[in-house]
mmCIF file with all atom_site columns, C-alpha atoms in Angstrom:
data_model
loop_
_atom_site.group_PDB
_atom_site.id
_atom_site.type_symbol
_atom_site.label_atom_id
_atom_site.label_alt_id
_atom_site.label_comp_id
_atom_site.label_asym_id
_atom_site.label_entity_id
_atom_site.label_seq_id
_atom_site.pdbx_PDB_ins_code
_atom_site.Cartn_x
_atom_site.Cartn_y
_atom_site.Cartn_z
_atom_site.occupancy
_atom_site.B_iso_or_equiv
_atom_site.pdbx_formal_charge
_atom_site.auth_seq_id
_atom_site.auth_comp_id
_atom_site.auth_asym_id
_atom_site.auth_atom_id
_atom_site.pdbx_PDB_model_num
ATOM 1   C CA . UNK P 1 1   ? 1.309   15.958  -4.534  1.00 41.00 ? 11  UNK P CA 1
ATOM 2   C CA . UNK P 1 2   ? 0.536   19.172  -5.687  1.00 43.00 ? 12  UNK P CA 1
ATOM 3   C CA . UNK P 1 3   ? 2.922   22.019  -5.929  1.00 44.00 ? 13  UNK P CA 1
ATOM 4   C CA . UNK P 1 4   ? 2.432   24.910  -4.277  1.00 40.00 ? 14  UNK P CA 1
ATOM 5   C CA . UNK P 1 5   ? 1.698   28.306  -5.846  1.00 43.00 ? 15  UNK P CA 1
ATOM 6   C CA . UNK P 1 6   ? 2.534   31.285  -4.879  1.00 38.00 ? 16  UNK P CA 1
ATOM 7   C CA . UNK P 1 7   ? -0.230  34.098  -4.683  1.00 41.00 ? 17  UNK P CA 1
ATOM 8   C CA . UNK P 1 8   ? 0.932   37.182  -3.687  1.00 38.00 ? 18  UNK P CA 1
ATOM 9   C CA . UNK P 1 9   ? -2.105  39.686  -1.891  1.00 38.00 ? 19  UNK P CA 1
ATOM 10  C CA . UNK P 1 10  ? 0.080   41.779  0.449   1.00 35.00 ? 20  UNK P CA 1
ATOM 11  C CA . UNK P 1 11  ? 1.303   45.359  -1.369  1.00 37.00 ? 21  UNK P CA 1
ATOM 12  C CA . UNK P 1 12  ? 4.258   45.558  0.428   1.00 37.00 ? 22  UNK P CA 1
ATOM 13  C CA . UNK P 1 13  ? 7.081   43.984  -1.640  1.00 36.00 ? 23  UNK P CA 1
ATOM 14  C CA . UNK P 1 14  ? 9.114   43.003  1.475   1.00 34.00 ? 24  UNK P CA 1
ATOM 15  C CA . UNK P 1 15  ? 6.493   40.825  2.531   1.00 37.00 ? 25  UNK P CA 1
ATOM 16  C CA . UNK P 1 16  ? 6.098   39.755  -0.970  1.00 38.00 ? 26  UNK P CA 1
ATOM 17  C CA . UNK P 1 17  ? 9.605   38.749  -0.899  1.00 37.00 ? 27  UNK P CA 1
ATOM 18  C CA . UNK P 1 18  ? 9.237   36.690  2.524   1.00 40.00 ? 28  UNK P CA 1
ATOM 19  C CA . UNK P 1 19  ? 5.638   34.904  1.041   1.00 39.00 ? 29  UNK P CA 1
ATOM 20  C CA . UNK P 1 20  ? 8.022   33.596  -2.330  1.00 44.00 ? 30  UNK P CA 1
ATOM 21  C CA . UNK P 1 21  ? 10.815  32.476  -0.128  1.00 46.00 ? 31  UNK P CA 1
ATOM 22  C CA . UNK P 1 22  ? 8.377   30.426  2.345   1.00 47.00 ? 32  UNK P CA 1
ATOM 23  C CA . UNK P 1 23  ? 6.732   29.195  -0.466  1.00 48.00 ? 33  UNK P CA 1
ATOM 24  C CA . UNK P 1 24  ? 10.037  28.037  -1.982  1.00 48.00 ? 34  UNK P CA 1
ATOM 25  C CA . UNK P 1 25  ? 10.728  26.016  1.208   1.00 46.00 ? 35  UNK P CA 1
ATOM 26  C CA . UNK P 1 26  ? 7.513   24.492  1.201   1.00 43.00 ? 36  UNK P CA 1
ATOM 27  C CA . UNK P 1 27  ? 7.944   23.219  -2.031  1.00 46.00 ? 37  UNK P CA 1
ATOM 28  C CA . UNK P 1 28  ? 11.433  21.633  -0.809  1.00 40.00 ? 38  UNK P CA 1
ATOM 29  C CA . UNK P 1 29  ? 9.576   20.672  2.245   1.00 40.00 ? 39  UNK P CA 1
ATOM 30  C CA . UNK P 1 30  ? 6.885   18.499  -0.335  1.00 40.00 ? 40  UNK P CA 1
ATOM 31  C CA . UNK P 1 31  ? 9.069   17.084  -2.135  1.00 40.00 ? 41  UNK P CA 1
ATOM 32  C CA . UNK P 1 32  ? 11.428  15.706  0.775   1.00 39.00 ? 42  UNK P CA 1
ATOM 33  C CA . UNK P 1 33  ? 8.535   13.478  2.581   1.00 41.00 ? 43  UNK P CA 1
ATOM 34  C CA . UNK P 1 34  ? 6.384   12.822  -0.424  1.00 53.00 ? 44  UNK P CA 1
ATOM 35  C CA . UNK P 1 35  ? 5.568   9.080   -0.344  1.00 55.00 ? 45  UNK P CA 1
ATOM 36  C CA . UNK P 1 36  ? 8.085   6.806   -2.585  1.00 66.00 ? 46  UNK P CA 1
ATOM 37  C CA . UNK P 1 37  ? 7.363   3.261   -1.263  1.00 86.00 ? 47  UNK P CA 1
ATOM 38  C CA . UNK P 1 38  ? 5.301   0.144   -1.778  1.00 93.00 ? 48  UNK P CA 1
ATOM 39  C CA . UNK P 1 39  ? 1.685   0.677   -0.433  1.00 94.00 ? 49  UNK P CA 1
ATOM 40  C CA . UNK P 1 40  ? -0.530  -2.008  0.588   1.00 96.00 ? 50  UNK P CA 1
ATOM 41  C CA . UNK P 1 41  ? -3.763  -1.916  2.290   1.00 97.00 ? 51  UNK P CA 1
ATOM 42  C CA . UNK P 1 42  ? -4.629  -5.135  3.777   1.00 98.00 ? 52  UNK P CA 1
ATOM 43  C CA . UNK P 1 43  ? -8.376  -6.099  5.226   1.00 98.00 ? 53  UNK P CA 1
ATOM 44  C CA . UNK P 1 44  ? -9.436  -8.574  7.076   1.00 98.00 ? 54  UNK P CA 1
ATOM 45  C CA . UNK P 1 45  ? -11.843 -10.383 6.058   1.00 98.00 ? 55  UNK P CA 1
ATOM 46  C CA . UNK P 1 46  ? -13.743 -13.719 6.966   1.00 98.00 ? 56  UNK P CA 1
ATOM 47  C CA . UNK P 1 47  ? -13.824 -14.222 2.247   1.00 98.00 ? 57  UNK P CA 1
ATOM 48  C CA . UNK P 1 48  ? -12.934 -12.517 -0.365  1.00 98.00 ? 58  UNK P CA 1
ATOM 49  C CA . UNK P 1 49  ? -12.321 -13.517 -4.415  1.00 98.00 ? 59  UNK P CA 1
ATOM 50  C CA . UNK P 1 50  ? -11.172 -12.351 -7.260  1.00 98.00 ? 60  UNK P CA 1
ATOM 51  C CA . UNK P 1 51  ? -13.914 -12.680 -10.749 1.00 97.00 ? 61  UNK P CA 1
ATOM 52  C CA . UNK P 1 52  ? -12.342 -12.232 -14.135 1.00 97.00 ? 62  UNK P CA 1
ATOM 53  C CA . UNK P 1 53  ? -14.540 -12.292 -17.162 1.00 95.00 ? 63  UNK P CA 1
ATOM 54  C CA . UNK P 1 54  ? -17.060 -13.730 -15.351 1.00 94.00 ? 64  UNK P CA 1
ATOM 55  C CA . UNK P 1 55  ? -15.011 -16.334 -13.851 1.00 96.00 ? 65  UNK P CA 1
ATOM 56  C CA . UNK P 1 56  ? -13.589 -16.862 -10.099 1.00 97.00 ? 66  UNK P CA 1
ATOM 57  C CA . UNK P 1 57  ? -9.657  -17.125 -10.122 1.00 97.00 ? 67  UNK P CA 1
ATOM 58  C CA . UNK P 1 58  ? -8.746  -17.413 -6.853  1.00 97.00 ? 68  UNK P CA 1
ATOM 59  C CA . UNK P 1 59  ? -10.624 -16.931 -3.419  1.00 97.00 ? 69  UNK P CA 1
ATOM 60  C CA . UNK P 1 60  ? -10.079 -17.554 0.240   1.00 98.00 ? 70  UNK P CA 1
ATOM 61  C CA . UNK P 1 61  ? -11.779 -17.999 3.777   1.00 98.00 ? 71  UNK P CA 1
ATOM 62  C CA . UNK P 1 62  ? -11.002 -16.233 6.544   1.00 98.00 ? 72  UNK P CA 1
ATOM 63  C CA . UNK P 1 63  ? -7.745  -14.320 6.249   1.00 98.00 ? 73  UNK P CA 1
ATOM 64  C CA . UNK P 1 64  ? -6.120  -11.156 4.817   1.00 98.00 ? 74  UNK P CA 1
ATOM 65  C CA . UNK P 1 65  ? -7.032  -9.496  1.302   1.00 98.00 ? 75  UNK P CA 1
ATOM 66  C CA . UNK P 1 66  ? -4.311  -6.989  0.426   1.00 98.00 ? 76  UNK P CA 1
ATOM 67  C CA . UNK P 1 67  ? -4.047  -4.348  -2.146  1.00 97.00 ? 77  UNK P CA 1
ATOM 68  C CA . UNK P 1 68  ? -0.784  -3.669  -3.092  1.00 96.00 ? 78  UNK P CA 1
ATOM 69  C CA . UNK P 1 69  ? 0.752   -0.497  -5.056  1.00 94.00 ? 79  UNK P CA 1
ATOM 70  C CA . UNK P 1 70  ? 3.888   -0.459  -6.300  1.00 94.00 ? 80  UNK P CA 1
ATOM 71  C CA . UNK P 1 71  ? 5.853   2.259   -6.699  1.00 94.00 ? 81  UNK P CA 1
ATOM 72  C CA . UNK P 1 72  ? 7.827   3.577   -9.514  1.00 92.00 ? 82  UNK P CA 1
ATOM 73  C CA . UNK P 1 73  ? 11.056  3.877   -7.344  1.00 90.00 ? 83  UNK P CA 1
ATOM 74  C CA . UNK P 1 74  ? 10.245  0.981   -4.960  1.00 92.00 ? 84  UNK P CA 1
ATOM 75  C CA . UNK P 1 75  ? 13.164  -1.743  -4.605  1.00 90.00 ? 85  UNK P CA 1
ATOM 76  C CA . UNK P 1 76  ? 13.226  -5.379  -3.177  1.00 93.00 ? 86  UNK P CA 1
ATOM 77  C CA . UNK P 1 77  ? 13.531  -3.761  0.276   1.00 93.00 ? 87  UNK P CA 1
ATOM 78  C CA . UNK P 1 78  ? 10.045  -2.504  0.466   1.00 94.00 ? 88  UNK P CA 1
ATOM 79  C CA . UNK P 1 79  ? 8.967   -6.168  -0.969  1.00 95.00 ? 89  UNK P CA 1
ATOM 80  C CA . UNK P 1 80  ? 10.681  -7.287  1.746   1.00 95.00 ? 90  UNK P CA 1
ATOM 81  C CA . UNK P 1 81  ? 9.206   -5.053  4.228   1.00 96.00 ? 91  UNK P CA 1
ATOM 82  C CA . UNK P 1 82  ? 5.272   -5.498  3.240   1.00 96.00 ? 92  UNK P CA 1
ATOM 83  C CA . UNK P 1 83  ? 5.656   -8.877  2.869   1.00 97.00 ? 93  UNK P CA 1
ATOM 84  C CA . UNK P 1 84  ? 7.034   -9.240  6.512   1.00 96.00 ? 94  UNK P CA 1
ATOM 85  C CA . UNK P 1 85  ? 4.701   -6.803  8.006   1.00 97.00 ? 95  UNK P CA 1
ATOM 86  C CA . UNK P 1 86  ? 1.548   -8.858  6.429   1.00 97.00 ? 96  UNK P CA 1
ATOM 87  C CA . UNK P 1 87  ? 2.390   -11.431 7.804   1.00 98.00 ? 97  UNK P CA 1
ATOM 88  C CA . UNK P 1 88  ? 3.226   -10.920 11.111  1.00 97.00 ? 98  UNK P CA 1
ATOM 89  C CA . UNK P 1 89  ? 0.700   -7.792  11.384  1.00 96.00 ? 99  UNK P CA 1
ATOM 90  C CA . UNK P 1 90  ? -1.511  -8.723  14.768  1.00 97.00 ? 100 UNK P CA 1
ATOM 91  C CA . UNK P 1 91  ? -4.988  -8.526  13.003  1.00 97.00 ? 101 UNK P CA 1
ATOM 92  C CA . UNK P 1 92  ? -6.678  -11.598 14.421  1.00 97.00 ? 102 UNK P CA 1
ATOM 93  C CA . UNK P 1 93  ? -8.091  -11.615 17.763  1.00 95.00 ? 103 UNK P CA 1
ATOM 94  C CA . UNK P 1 94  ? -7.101  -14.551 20.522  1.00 93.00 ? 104 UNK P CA 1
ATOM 95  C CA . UNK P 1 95  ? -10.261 -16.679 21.978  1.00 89.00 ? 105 UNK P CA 1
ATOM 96  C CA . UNK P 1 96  ? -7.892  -18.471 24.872  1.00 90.00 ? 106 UNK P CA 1
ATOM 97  C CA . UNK P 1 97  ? -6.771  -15.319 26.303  1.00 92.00 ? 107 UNK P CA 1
ATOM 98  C CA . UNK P 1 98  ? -9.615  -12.988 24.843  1.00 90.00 ? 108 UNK P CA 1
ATOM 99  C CA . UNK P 1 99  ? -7.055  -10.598 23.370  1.00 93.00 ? 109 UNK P CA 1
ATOM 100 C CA . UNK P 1 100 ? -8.844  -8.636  20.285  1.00 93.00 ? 110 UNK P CA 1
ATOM 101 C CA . UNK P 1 101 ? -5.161  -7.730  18.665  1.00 95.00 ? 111 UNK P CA 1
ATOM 102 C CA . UNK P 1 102 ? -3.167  -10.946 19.421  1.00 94.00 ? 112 UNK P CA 1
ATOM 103 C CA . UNK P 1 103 ? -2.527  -13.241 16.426  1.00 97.00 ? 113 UNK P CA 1
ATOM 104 C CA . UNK P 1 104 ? -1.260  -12.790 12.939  1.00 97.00 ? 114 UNK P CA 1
ATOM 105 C CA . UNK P 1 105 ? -2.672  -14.517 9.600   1.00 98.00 ? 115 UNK P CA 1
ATOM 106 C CA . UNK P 1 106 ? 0.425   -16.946 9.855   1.00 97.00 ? 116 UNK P CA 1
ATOM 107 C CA . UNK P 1 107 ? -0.328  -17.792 13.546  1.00 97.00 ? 117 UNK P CA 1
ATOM 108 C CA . UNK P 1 108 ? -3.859  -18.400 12.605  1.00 97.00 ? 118 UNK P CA 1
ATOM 109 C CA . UNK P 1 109 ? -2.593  -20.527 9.832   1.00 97.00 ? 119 UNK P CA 1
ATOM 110 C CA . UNK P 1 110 ? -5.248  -18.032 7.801   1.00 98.00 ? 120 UNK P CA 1
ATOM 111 C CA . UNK P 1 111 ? -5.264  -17.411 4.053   1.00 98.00 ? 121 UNK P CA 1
ATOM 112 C CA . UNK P 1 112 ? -3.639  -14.296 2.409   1.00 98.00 ? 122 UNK P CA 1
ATOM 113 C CA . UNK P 1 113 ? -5.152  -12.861 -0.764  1.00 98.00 ? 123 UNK P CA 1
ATOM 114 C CA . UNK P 1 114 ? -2.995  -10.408 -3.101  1.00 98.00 ? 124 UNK P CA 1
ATOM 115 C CA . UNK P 1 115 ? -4.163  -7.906  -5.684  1.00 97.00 ? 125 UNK P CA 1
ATOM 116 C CA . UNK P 1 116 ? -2.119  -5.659  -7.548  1.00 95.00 ? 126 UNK P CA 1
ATOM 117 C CA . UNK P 1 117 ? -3.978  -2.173  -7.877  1.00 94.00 ? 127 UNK P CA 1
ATOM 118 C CA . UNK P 1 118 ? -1.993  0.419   -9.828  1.00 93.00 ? 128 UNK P CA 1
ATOM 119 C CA . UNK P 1 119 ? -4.715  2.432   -8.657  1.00 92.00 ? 129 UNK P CA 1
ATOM 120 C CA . UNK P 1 120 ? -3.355  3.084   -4.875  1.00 93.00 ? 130 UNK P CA 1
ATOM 121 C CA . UNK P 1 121 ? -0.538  5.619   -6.501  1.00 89.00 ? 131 UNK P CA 1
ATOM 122 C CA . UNK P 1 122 ? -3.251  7.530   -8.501  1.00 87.00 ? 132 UNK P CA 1
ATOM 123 C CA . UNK P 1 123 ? -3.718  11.327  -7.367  1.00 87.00 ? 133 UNK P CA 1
ATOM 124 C CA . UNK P 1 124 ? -6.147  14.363  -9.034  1.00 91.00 ? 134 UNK P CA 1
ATOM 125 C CA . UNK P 1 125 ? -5.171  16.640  -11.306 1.00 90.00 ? 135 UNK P CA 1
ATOM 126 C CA . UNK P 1 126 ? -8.482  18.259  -11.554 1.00 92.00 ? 136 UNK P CA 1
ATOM 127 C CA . UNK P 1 127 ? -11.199 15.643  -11.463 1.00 94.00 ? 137 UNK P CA 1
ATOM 128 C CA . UNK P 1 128 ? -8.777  13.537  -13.706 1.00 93.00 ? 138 UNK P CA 1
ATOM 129 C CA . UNK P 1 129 ? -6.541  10.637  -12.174 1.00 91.00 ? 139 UNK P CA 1
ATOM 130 C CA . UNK P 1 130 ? -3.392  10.062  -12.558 1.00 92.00 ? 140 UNK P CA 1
ATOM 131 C CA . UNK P 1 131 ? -1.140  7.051   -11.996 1.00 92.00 ? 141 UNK P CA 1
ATOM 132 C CA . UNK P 1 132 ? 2.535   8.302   -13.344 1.00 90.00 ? 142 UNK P CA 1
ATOM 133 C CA . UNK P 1 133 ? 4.273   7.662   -10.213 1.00 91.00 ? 143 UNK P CA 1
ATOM 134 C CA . UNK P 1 134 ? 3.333   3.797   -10.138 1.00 93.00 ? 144 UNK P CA 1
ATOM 135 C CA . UNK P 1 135 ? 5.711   1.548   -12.140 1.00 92.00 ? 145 UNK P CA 1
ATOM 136 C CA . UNK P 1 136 ? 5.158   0.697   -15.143 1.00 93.00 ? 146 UNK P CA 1
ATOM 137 C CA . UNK P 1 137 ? 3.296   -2.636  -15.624 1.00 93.00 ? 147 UNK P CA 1
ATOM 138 C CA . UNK P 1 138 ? 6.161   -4.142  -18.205 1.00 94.00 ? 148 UNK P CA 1
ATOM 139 C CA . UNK P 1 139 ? 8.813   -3.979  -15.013 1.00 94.00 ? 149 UNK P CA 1
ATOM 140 C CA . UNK P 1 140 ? 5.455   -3.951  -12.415 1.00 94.00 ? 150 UNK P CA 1
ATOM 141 C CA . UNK P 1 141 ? 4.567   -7.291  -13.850 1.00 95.00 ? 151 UNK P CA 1
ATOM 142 C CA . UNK P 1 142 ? 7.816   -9.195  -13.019 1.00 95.00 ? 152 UNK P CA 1
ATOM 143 C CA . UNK P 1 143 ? 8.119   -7.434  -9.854  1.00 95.00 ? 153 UNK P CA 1
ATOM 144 C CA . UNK P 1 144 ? 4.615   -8.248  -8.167  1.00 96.00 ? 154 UNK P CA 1
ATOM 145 C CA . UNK P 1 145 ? 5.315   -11.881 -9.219  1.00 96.00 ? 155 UNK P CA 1
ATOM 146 C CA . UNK P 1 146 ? 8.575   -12.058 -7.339  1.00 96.00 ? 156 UNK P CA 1
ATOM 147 C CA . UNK P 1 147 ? 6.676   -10.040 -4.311  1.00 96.00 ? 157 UNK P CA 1
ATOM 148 C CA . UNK P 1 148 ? 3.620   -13.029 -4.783  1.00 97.00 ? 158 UNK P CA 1
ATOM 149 C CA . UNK P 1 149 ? 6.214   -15.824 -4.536  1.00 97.00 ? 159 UNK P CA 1
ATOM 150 C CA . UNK P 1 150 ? 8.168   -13.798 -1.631  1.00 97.00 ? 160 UNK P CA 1
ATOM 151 C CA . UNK P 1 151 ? 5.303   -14.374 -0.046  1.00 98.00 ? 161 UNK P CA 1
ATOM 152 C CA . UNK P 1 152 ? 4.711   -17.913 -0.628  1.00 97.00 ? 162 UNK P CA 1
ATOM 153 C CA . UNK P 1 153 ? 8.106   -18.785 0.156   1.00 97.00 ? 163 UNK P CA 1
ATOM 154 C CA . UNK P 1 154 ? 8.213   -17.075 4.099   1.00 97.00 ? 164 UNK P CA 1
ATOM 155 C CA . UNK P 1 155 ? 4.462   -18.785 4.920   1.00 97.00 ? 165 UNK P CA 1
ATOM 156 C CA . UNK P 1 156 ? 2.518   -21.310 3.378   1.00 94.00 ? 166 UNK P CA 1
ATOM 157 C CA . UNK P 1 157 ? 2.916   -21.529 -0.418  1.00 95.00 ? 167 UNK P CA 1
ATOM 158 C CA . UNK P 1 158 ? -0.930  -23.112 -0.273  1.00 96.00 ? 168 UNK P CA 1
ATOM 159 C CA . UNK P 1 159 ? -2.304  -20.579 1.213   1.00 97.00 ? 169 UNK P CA 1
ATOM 160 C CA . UNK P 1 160 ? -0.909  -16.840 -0.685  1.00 98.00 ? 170 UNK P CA 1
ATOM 161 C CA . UNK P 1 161 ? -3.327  -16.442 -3.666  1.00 97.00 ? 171 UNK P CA 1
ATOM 162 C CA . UNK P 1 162 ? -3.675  -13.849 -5.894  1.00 96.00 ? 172 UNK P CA 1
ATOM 163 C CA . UNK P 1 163 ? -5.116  -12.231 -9.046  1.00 95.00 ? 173 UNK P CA 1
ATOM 164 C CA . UNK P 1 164 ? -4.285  -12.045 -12.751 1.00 95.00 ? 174 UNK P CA 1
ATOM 165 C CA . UNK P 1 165 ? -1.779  -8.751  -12.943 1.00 94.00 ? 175 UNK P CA 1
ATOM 166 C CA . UNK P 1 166 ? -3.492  -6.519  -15.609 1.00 90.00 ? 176 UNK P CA 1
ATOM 167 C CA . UNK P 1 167 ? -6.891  -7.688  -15.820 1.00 93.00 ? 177 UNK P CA 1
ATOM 168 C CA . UNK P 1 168 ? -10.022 -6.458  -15.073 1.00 95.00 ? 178 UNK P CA 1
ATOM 169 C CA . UNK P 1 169 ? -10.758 -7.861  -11.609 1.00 97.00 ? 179 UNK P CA 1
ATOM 170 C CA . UNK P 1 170 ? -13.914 -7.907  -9.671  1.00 97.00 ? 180 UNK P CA 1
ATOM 171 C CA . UNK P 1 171 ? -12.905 -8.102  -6.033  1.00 97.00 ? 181 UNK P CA 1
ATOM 172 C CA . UNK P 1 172 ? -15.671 -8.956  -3.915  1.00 97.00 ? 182 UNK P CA 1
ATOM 173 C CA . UNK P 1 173 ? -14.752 -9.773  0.121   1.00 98.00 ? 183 UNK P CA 1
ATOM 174 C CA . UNK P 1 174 ? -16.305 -9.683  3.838   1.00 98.00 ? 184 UNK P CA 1
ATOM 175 C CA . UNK P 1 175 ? -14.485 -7.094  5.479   1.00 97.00 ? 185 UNK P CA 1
ATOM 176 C CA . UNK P 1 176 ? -14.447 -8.906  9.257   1.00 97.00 ? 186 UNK P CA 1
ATOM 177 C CA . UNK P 1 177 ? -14.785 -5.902  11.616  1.00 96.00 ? 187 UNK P CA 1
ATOM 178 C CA . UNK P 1 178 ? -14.589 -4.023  9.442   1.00 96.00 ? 188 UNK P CA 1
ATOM 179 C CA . UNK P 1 179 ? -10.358 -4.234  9.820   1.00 97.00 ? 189 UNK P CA 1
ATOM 180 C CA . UNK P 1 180 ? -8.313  -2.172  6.955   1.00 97.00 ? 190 UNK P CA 1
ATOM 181 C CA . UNK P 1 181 ? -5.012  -0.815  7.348   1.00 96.00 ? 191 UNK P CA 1
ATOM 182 C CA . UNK P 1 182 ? -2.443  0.589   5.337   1.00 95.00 ? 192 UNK P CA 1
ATOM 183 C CA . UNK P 1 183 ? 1.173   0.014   5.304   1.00 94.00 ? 193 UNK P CA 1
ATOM 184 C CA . UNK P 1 184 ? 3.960   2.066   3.078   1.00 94.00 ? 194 UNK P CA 1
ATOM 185 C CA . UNK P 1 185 ? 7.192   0.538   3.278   1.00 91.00 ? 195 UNK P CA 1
ATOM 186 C CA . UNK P 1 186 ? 9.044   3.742   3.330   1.00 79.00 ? 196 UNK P CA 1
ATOM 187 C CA . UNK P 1 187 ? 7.403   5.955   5.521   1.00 53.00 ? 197 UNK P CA 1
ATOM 188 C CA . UNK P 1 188 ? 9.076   7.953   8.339   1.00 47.00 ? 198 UNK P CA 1
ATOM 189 C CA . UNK P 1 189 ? 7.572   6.182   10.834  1.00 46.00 ? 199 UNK P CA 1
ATOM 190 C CA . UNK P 1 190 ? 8.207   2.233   9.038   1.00 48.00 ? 200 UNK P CA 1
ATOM 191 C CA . UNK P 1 191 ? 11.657  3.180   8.844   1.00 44.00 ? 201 UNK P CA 1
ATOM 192 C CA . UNK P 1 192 ? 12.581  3.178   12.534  1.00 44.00 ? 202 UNK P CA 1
ATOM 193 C CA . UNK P 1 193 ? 9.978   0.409   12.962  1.00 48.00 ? 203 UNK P CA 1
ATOM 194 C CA . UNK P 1 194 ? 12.012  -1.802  9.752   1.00 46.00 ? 204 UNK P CA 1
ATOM 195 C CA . UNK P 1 195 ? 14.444  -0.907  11.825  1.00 47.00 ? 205 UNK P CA 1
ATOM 196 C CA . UNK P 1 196 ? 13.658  -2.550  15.329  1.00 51.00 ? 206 UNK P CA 1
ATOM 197 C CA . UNK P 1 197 ? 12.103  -5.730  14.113  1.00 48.00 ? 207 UNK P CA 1
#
């Protein structure tokens, strides 16, 4: 996130006083809830794969692809919570009782798809990205694998795949719905939820 400047138009240097003090608290205010967690947006989708150089690695039927961006700060906590909200995350409709929201992946015994994208923690400065506040792919590296076998470890080991960490993927999918959401492990919100489940 940005930080604000401060532009002063107003003549009066009282006021001009007041607009640098606001502006001082707004940039305390920024700083205090800007995002520091694991980010994943997961879509449902009836297939998606992942094609590096030319060459599928892993795919999946119907089930859950998830993107997952990892934060420079983020701990085994936040693993913790994405991986638990993934799974359990009511995405999947019911046909006995006709509830559209009713069933997880797991309770569908569904497929789960991971992909690490660096690329979720990218912001503008200009027209350029950048991607600072992700981790850094020598300690990103070890940490998405322990996240990817987190995951296999609390469902079916069978049925987490994922992508080569690094590479150039092509990620092609059949968004069912179309379904995306995103999660962030730490937001304001998450916490309380973390909290009651």
């Amino acid at each position: 996130m940005m930080p604000l400047q401060t532009q002063s138009l107003w003549p009066c240097r009282f006021a001009c006083v007041g607009l640098h003090n606001n502006n001082r608290r707004s940039r305390t205010s920024a700083t205090t809830v800007r995002v520091r967690a694991m980010r994943a947006v997961v879509q449902r989708v009836e297939s998606a794969s992942v094609e590096v150089e030319g060459r599928i690695v892993s795919e999946i039927g119907p089930g859950l692809l998830v993107l997952v961006g990892i934060h420079d700060s983020d701990t085994e906590s936040d693993a913790d919570y994405i991986c638990r909200k993934v799974l359990n995350m009511r995405l999947f409709p019911n046909e006995d009782t006709g509830k559209a929201w009713d069933h997880s992946v797991v309770q569908k015994n569904y497929q789960v798809l991971l992909v690490s994208q660096f690329t979720l923690y990218g912001f503008l400065k200009g027209n350029k990205p950048d991607f600072h506040v992700a981790m850094a792919p020598q300690r990103a590296k070890p940490f998405y694998a322990s996240l990817v076998d987190r995951f296999r470890n609390a469902y079916n080991s069978d049925a987490i795949k994922d992508g080569v960490f690094g590479a150039m993927m092509k990620v092609n999918l059949v968004n069912d719905g179309p379904v995306t959401m995103q999660l962030d492990s730490q937001s304001p919100k998450n916490t309380v939820d973390a909290a009651k489940s």
